[in-house]
Coordinates of C-alpha atoms in Angstrom, one line a residue:
X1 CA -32.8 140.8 2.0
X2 CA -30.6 139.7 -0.7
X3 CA -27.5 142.2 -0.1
X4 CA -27.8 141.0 3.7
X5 CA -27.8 137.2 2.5
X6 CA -25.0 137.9 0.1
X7 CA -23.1 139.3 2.9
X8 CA -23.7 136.4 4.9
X9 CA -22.3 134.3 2.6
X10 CA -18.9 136.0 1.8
X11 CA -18.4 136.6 5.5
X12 CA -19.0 132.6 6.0
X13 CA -16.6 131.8 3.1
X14 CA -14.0 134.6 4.7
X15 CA -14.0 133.0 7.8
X16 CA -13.9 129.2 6.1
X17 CA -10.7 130.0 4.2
X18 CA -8.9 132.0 7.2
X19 CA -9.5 128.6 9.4
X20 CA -7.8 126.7 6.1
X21 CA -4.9 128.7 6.2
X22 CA -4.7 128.3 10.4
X23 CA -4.5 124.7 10.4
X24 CA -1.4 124.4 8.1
X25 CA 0.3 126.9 10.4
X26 CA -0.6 124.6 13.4
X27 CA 1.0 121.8 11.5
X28 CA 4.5 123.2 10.9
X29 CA 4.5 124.3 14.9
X30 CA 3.3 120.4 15.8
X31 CA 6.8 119.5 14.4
X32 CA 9.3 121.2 16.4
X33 CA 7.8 119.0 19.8
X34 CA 8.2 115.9 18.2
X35 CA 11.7 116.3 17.1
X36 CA 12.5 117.3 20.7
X37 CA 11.0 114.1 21.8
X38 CA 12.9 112.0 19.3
X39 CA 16.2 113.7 20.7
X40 CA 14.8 113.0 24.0
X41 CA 14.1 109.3 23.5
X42 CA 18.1 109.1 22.1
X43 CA 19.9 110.9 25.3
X44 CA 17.5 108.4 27.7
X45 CA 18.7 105.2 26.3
X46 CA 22.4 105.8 27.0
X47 CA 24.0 103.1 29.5
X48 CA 26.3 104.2 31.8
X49 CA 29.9 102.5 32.6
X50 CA 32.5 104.0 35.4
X51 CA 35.4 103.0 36.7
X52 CA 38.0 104.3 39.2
X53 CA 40.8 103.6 40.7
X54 CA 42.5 104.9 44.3
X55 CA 45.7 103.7 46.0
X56 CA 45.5 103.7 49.7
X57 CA 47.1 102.4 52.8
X58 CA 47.9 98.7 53.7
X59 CA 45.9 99.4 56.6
X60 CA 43.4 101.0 55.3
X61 CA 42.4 98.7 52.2
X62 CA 40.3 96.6 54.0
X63 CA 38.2 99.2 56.0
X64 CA 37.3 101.2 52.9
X65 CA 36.4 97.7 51.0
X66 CA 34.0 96.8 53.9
X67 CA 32.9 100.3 53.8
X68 CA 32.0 100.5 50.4
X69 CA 30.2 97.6 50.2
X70 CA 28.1 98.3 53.6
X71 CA 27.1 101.4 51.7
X72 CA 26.3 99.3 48.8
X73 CA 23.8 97.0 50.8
X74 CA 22.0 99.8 52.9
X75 CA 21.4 101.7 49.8
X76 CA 18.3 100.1 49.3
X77 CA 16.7 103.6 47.4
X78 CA 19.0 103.9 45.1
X79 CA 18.9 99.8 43.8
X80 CA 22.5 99.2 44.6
X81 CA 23.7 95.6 43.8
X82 CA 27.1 94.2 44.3
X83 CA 28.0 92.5 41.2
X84 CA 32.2 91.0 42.0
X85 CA 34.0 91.8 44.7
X86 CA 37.6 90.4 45.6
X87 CA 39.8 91.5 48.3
X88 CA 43.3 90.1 48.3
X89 CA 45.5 90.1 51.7
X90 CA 48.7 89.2 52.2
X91 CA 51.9 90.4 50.6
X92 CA 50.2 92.0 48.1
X93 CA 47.2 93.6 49.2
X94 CA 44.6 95.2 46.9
X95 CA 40.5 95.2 46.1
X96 CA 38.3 94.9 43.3
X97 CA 34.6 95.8 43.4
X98 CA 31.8 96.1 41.2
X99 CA 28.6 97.3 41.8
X100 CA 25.2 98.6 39.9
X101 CA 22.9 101.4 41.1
X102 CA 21.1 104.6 40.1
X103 CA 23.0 107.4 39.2
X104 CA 22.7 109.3 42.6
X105 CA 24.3 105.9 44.4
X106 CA 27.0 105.9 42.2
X107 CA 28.2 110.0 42.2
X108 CA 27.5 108.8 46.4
X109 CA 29.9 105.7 46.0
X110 CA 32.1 107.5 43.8
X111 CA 32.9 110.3 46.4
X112 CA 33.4 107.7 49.6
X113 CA 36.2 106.0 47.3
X114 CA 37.7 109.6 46.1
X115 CA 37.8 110.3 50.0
X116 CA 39.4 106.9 50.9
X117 CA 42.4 106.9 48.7
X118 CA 44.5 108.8 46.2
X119 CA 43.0 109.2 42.7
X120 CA 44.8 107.3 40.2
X121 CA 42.3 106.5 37.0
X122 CA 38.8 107.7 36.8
X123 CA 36.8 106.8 33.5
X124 CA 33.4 106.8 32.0
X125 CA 32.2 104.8 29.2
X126 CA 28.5 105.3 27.3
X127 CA 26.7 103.3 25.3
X128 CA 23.6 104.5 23.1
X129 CA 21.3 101.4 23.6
X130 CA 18.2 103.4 21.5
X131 CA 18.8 101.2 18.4
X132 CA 18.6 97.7 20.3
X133 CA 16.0 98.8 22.8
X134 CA 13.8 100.4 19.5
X135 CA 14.4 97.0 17.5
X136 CA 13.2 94.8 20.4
X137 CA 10.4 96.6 21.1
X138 CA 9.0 96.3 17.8
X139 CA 9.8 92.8 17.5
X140 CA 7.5 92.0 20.7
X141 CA 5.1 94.3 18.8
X142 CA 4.8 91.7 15.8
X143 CA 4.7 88.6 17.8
X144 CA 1.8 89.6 20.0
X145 CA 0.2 90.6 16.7
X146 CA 1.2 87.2 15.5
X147 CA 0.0 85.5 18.5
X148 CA -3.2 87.1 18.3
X149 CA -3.8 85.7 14.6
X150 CA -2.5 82.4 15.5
X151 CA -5.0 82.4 18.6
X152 CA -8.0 83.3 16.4
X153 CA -6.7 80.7 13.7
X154 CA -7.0 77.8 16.5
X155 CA -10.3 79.2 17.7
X156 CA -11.8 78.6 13.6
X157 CA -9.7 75.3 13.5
X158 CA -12.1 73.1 15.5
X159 CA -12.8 70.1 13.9
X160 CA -9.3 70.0 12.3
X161 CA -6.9 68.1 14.1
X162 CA -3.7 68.3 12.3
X163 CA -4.8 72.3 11.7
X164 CA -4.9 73.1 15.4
X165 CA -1.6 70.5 16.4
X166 CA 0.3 72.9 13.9
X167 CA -1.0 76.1 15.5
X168 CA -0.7 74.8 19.3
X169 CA 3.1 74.2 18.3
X170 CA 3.4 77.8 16.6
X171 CA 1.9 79.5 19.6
X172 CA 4.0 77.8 22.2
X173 CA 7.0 78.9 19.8
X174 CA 5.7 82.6 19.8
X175 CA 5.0 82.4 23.5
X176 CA 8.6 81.2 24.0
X177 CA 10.0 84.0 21.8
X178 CA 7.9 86.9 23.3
X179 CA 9.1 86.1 26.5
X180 CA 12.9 86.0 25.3
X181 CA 11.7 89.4 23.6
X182 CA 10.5 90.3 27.0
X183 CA 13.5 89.5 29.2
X184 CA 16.1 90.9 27.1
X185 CA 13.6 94.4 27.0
X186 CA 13.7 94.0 30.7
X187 CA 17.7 94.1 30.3
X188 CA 18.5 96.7 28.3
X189 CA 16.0 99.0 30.3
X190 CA 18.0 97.8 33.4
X191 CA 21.5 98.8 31.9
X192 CA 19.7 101.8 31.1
X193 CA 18.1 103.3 34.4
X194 CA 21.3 101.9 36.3
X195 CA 24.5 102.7 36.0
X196 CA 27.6 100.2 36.4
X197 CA 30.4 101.0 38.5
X198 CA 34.0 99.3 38.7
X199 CA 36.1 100.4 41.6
X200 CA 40.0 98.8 42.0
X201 CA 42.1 99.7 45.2
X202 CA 45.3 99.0 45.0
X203 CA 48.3 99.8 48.0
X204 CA 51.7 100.2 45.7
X205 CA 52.0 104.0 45.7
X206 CA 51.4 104.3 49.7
X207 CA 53.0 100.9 51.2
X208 CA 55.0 100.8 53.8
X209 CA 58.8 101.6 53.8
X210 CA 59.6 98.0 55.4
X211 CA 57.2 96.4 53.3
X212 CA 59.3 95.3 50.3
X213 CA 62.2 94.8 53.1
X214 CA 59.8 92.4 55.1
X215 CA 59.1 90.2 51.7
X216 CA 62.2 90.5 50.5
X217 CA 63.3 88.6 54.1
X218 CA 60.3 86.4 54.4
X219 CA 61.7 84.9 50.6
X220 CA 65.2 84.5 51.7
X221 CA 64.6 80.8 52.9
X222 CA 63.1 79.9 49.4
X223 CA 65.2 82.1 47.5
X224 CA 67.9 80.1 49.3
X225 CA 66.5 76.3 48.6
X226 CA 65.6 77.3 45.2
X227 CA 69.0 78.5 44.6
X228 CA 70.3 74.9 46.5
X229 CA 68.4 72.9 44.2
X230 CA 69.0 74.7 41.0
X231 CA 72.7 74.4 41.4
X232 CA 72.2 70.8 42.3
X233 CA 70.6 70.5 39.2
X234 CA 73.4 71.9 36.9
X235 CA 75.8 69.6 38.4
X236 CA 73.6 66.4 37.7
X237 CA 73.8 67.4 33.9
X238 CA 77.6 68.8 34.1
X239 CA 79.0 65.8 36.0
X240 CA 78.5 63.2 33.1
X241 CA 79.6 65.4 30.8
X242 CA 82.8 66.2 33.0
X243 CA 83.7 62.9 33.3
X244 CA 83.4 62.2 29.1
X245 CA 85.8 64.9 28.8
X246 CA 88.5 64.0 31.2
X247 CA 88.5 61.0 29.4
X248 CA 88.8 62.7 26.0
X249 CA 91.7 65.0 27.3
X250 CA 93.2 61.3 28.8
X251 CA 93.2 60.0 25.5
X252 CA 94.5 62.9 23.5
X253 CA 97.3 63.3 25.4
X254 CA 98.4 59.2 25.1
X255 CA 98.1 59.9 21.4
X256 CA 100.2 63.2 21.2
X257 CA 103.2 60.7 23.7
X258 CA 103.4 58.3 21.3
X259 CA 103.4 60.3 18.2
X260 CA 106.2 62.2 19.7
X261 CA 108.0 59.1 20.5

C-alpha cells in the first residue's frame, strides 16, 4: 500500500504545480483584451465637427434651405436638432445652417446639400473628449463618496446643533456640485454620440448674368445723391477758403503796384 500511496501523492503534487504554471499563462492572455478595450474607450469619445459649403442658384437657395431643415425636423430617429439658421434675401442672397444629429443624419444631410449645389469647402474637425469625459467621471465618483460620509456624519450628529448646521451646508454644496458634475457628463456624452454639422450656401459662383447689372442700376439713384452731396460738401469747405485767397492775391498785387511805382 505504500508504493500506491506514494504514487498518489506525486501524481497530486504533478497535477498541483501544472495548474501553477496554467494560471500565469492565463494572466499574460487576460492582458491583450483589456488594452483593446482601453483603445476602444479612446476612438468612442471622439466629437465630431463638419462643415460644408455649396454655391447654388438664386432661385434655388431658398428651396434647398427649407429643404434641409424639413429634413432636419422629420428626422426624429436620428436626434436631429437645428442649432442657427439664417437665410438672407435680397441682393445678396445666401444661407447659413447648423444642425446636430447622429452620424447616419448627418452623412443623410450631407448628401441632400452635395446634390443641391456645387461643392466648394467640405471639412471635418475631431476632438478626443476621453480625457475630460474620464476626469468628470471620477470627480462625481468622489463626491457621492463624499456625500455618503457627510450623510452618515449628520445621521451620528444628533444632539449637536452647530455639528449638523455645518454638515446640512456641506451636503447641499456637494449636492450642488454633483449635479454640475452631472450636467456637464450629460454634455460631453452628447457632443460625443452626436455629431455637429455647419452648412453655408452661398449664390456668387452661379448668379445670374443681369444680377450685378440689376444692382448696379437699382444704386444709380444713391450713387447719384451721394455723389450730389459729397460735392456739396467739398465746396462748403473750399468756398471760405477761396474767398481768403482772392483776397491774398488782391493784396499782393496792390503791394507789387506800388513798389513798382
Amino acid at each position: 500500500m505504500k508504493p500506491v500511496f506514494i504514487l498518489l501523492i506525486v501524481f497530486s503534487t504533478l497535477i498541483g504545480c501544472s495548474g501553477k504554471e496554467a494560471n500565469p499563462q492565463a494572466g499574460r492572455f487576460a492582458e491583450s483584451p483589456v488594452a483593446a478595450e482601453a483603445d476602444g474607450a479612446r476612438n468612442k469619445y471622439l466629437a465630431y465637427e463638419h462643415s460644408i459649403s455649396v454655391d447654388t442658384t438664386e432661385d434655388g437657395t431658398s428651396s434647398l434651405y427649407e429643404k434641409i431643415i424639413s429634413t432636419c425636423k422629420a428626422d426624429k430617429p436620428n436626434g436631429c436638432t437645428l442649432l442657427d439658421s439664417n437665410l438672407t434675401t435680397g441682393r445678396s442672397i445666401s444661407a447659413q445652417i447648423k444642425i446636430q444629429a447622429k452620424p447616419a443624419g448627418i452623412k443623410n444631410i450631407i448628401g441632400i446639400v452635395s446634390a443641391g449645389g456645387e461643392l466648394i469647402n467640405q471639412a471635418t474637425h475631431v476632438e478626443d473628449l476621453a480625457l475630460p469625459i474620464t476626469d468628470n467621471n471620477k470627480r462625481l465618483e468622489m463626491l457621492k463618496q463624499y456625500q455618503l460620509r457627510l450623510m452618515k456624519l449628520e445621521q451620528k450628529a444628533n444632539n449637536d446643533v452647530d455639528a449638523l448646521i455645518k454638515v446640512s451646508k456641506e451636503l447641499a454644496t456637494v449636492q450642488s456640485e454633483i449635479e454640475q458634475a452631472a450636467g456637464q457628463s450629460v454634455y460631453l456624452l452628447e457632443r460625443v454620440n452626436l455629431e455637429v454639422l455647419t452648412i453655408s450656401i452661398g449664390t456668387h459662383i452661379n448668379r445670374s448674368f443681369w444680377s450685378p447689372i440689376a444692382n448696379a442700376v437699382a444704386d444709380f439713384s444713391g450713387d447719384l445723391s451721394n455723389g450730389i452731396s459729397s460735392t456739396v460738401w467739398a465746396l462748403a469747405y473750399i468756398l471760405p477758403w477761396s474767398i481768403i485767397l482772392l483776397i491774398f492775391v488782391v493784396i499782393v498785387r496792390k503791394l507789387w503796384r506800388r513798389k513798382k511805382i
